[in-house]
XYZ file of C-alpha atoms in Angstrom:
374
model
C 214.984 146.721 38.896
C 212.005 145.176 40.964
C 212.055 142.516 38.217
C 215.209 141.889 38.228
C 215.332 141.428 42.382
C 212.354 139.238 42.045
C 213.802 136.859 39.030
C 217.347 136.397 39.648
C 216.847 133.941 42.422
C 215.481 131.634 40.127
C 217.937 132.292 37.502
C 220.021 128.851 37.607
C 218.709 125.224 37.651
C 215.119 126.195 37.604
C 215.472 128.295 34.788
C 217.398 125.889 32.656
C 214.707 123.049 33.952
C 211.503 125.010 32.979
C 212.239 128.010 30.237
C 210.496 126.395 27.362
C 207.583 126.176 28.908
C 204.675 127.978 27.451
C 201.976 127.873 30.346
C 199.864 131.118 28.856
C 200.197 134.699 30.005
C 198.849 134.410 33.260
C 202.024 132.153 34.799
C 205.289 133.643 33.450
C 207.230 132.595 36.596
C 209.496 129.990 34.387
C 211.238 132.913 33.012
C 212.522 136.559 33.693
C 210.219 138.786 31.767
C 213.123 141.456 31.911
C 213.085 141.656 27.643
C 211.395 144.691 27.703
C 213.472 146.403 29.892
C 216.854 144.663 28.210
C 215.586 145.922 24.690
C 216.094 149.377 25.587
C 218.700 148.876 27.724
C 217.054 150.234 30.508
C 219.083 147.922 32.405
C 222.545 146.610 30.904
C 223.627 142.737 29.600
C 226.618 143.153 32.129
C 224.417 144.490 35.054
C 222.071 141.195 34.603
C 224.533 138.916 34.191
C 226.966 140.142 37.410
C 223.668 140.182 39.703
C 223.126 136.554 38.785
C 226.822 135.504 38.894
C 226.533 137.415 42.638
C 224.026 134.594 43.621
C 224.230 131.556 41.102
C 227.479 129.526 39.601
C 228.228 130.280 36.076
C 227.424 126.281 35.119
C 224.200 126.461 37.016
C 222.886 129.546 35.297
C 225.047 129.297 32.229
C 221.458 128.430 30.231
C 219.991 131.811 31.222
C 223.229 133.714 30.153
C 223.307 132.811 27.023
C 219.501 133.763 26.743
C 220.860 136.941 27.763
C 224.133 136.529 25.717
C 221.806 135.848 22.488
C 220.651 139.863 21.784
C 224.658 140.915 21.920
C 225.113 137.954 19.003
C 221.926 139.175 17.447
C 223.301 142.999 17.479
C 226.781 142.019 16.544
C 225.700 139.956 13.244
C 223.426 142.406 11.929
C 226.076 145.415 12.763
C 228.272 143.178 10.227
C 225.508 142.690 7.672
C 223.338 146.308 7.447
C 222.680 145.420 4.088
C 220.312 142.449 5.960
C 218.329 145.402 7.390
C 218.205 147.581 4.394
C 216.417 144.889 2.041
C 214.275 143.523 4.683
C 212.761 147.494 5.401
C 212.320 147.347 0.927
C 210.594 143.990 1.730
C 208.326 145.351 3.976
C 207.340 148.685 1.870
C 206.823 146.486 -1.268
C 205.109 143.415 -0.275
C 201.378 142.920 -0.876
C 199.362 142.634 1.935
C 196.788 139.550 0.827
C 193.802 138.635 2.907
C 195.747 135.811 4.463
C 197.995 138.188 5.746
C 195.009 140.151 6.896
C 192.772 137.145 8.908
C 196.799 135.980 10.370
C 196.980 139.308 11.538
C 193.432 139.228 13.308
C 193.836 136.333 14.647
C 190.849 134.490 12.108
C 193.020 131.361 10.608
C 191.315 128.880 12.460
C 194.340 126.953 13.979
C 193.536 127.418 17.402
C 196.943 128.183 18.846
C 197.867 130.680 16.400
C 194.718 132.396 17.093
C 195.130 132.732 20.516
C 199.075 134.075 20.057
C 197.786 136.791 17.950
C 195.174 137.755 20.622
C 197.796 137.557 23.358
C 200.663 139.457 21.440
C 198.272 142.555 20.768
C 196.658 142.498 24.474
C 199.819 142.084 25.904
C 202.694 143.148 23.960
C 204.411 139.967 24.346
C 204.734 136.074 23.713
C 206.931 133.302 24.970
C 209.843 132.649 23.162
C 208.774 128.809 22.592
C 205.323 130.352 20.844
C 207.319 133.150 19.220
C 209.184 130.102 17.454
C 205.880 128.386 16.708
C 204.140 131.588 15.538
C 207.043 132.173 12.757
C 206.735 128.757 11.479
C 202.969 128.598 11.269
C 203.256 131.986 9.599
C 205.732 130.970 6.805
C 205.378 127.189 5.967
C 201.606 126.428 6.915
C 199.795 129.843 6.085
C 202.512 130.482 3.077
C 202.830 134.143 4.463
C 206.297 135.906 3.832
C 208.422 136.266 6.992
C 209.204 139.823 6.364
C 205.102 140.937 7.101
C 205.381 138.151 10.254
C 208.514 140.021 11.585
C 207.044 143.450 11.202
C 203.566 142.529 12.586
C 205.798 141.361 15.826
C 207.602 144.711 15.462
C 204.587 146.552 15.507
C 203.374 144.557 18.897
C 206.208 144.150 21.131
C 207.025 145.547 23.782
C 210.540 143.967 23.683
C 210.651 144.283 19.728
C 214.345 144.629 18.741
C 215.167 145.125 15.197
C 218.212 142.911 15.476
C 216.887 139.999 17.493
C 213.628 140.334 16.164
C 214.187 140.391 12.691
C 216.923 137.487 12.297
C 215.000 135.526 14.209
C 212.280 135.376 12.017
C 215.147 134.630 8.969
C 216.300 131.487 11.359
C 212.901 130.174 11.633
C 212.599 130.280 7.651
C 215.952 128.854 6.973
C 218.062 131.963 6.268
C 220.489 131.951 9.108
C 221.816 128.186 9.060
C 222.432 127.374 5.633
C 219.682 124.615 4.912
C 218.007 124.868 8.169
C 214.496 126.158 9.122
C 212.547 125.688 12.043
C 209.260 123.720 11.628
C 206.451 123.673 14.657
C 205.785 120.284 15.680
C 202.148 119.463 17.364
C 203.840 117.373 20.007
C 206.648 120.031 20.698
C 203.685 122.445 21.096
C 200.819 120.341 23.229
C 204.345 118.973 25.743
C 205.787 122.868 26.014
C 201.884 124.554 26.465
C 201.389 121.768 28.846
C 198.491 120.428 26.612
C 196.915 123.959 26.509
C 197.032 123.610 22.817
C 197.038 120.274 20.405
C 197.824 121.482 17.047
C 196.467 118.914 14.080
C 195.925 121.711 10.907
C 199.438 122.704 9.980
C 202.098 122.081 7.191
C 204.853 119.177 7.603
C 207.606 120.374 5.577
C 209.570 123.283 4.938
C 210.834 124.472 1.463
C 214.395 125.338 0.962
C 215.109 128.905 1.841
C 216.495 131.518 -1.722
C 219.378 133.700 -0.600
C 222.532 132.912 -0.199
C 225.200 133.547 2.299
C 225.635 137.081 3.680
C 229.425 138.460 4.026
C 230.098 140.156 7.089
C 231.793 143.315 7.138
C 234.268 144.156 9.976
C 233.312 146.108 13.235
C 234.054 149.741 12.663
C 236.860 151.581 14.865
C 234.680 153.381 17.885
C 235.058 156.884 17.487
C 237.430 159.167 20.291
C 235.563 160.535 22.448
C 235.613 164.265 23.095
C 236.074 166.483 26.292
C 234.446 169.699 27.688
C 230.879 170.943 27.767
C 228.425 168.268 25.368
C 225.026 167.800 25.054
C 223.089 164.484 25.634
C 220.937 162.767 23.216
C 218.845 160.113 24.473
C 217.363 157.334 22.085
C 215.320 154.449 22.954
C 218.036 152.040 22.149
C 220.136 152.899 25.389
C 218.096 154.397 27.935
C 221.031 153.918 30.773
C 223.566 156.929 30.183
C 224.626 156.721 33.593
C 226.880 153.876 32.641
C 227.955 154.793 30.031
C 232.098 155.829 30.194
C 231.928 159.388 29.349
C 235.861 160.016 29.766
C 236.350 164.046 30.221
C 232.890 164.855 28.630
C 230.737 167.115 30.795
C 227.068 166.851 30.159
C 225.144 170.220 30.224
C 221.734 169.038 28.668
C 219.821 166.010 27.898
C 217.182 165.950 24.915
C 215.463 162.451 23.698
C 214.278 161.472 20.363
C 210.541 160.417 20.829
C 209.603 156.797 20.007
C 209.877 155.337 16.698
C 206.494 155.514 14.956
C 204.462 152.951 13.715
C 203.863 150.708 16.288
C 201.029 150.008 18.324
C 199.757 152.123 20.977
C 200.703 150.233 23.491
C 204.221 150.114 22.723
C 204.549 153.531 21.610
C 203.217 153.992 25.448
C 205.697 151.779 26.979
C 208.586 153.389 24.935
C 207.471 157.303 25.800
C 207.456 156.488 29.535
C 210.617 154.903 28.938
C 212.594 157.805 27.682
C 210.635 160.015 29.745
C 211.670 158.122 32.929
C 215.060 157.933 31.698
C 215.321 161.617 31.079
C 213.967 162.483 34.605
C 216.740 160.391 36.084
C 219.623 162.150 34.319
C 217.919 165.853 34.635
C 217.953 165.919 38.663
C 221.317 165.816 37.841
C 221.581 169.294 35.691
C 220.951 172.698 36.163
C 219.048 172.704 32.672
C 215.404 170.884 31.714
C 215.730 168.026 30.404
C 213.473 167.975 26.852
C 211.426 164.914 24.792
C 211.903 166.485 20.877
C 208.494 166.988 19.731
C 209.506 165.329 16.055
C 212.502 163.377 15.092
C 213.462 165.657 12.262
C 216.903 168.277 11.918
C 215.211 171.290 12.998
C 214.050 170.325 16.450
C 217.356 168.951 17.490
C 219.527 171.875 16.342
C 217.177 174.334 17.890
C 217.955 172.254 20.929
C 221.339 172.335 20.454
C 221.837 175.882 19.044
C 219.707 176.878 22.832
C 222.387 175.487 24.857
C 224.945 176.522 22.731
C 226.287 173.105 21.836
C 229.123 172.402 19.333
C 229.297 168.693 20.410
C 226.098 166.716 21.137
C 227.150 162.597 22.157
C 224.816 160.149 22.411
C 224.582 155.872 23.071
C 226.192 154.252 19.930
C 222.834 152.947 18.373
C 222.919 149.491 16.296
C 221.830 148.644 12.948
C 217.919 149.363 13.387
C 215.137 152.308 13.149
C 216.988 154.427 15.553
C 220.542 154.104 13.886
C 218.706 155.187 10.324
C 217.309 158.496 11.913
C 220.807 159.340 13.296
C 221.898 159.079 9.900
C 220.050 161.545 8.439
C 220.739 164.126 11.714
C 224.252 163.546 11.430
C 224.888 165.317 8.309
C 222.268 167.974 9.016
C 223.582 168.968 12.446
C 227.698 169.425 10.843
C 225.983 172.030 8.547
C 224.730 174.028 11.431
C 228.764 173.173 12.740
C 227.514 170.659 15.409
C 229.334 166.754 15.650
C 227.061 164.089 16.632
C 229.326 161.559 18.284
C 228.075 158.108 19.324
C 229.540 156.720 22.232
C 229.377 152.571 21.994
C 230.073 150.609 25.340
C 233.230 148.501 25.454
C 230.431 145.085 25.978
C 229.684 145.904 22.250
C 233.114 146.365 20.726
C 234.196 143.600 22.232
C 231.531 141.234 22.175
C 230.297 142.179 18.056
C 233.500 140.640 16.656
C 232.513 137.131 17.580
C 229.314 137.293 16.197
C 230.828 136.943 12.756
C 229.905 133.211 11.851
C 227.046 130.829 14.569
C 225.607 131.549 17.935
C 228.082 128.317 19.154
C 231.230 129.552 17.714
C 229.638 133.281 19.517
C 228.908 130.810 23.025
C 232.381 129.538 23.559
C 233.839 133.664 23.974
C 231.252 134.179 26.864
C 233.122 133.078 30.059
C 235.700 135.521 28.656
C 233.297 138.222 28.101
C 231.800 137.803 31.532
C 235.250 137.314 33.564
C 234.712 133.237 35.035
């Protein structure tokens, strides 16, 4: 929230003016740093956007709304295309690691700006998303590394990592997204937009065509009733705001959280706990029950959990297509054999935002003043 306060006075013409710049970790005023706190919905899309509306015209911050507006489009086109998810987690349990992958990864390719991302991403769990851009490129076309490893090394290190923006991001920048478009770093784009911090010479100058083909998209599944009476809360570290969420005639009894998804680096696994942890504080002053952090992930924990309180229903914040959806897959079926529903709640920005997200970003762009209400 302090972040928020503190950016969204320079939310309109200034940030449309100066967002691309890259001027290094220690000057980050161009832009709102509030990813991290977006990604696990810690604070809302609609909460962001209606505190800048309260102090900015739409036209004058209509640049930083669409920033915002981008992670909906990202979520909506991967909840149409799972299968998108599914081959790029085989991709990353089957690809060799080679030692290119290895000196990328520690920062020991010898193209100076690259270098100095990698350093920055894993002391500070984040990058620019000009360099983010840059990174992928250098990654794919001039070290000839495969963009499923570059998307899970950024995975691994961000604080802000989000399996939907994250990963098709990384397919844009190799061509995948746009039919016949990939993104290729230029050395003037990058010493004008790191205001001459870094002047790239050592890097490829053409792309190859990309080899898949078009992905169908699937329709938005119906959102599931949602019940009444005594239910427990499950917290997950995709939506870490419950209090907003419309809970109809449910009446919560007792929160539990998943812990962080594993695999990642400390840091993040850090930032995540304390997340969820914070989170569940909040919502337990509220309840005459603890509030609990599940020491594992797995079927057992929860319905001991649930079979404690005495829970037939347990509802928790519809998760996306990602790490967190997958695990509520498997506890879904497990939990109905002890007789206990799992039902996911998703918030009305989603089902009506996802729908749109079935072809571009631009044909996604022109539904935002109706999604926002100007």
């Amino acid at each position: 929230m302090a972040a928020l306060d503190a950016f969204v006075p320079r939310a309109g013409r200034r940030y449309s003016e100066h967002r691309n710049f890259d001027y290094g970790p220690d000057d980050r005023t161009n832009i709102s740093m509030l990813s991290p706190y977006l990604r696990h919905r810690m604070i809302t899309e609609q909460e962001v956007i209606a505190r800048v509306l309260a102090q900015h015209r739409f036209g004058d911050a209509e640049k930083f709304i669409q920033e915002v507006c981008w992670r909906t489009y990202w979520k909506g086109w991967l909840e149409m295309r799972p299968s998108v998810w599914t081959g790029y987690q085989t991709d990353i349990a089957t690809l060799p690691r080679s030692a290119g992958y290895d000196a990328a990864c520690a920062g020991r390719t010898g193209i100076d700006c690259f270098d100095a991302w990698t350093v920055e991403l894993k002391q500070t769990g984040y990058l620019h998303n000009h360099a983010r851009m840059w990174f992928a490129s250098l990654w794919i076309f001039t070290l000839g590394l495969p963009w499923q490893l570059g998307a899970d090394f950024f995975f691994h290190h961000l604080l802000d990592g989000d399996p939907a923006s994250n990963t098709l991001s990384w397919r844009w920048v190799a061509g995948l997204q746009t039919a016949g478009k990939t993104y290729l770093a230029q050395a003037d784009n990058i010493f004008k937009f790191t205001n001459g911090r870094f002047d790239p010479t050592a890097f490829a100058h053409s792309a190859g065509p990309p080899s898949e083909g078009p992905v169908a998209a699937l329709p938005i599944k119906a959102a599931p009733p949602l019940p009444t009476g005594a239910v427990g809360l499950l917290l997950t570290e995709e939506d870490l705001n419950p209090e907003s969420l419309d809970l109809g005639g449910m009446h919560i009894t007792t929160v539990a959280a998943l812990p962080a998804v594993a695999n990642r680096a400390a840091a993040v696994t850090r930032f995540t706990t304390a997340a969820l942890r914070e989170a569940l504080l909040r919502n337990a002053a509220l309840l005459p029950t603890p509030a609990v952090m599940l020491d594992t992930a797995d079927c057992d924990s929860l319905i001991a959990w649930a079979q404690t309180h005495q829970l037939k229903v347990i509802v928790t914040a519809y998760a996306p297509v990602g790490p967190a959806s997958d695990r509520l897959a498997i506890l879904a079926p497990a939990l109905a054999l002890a007789d206990i529903i799992l039902v996911p709640i998703r918030r009305a920005w989603d089902s009506a935002a996802w729908p749109h997200a079935s072809k571009g970003f631009f044909a996604f762009k022109d539904k935002i003043p109706g999604l926002i209400g100007v």
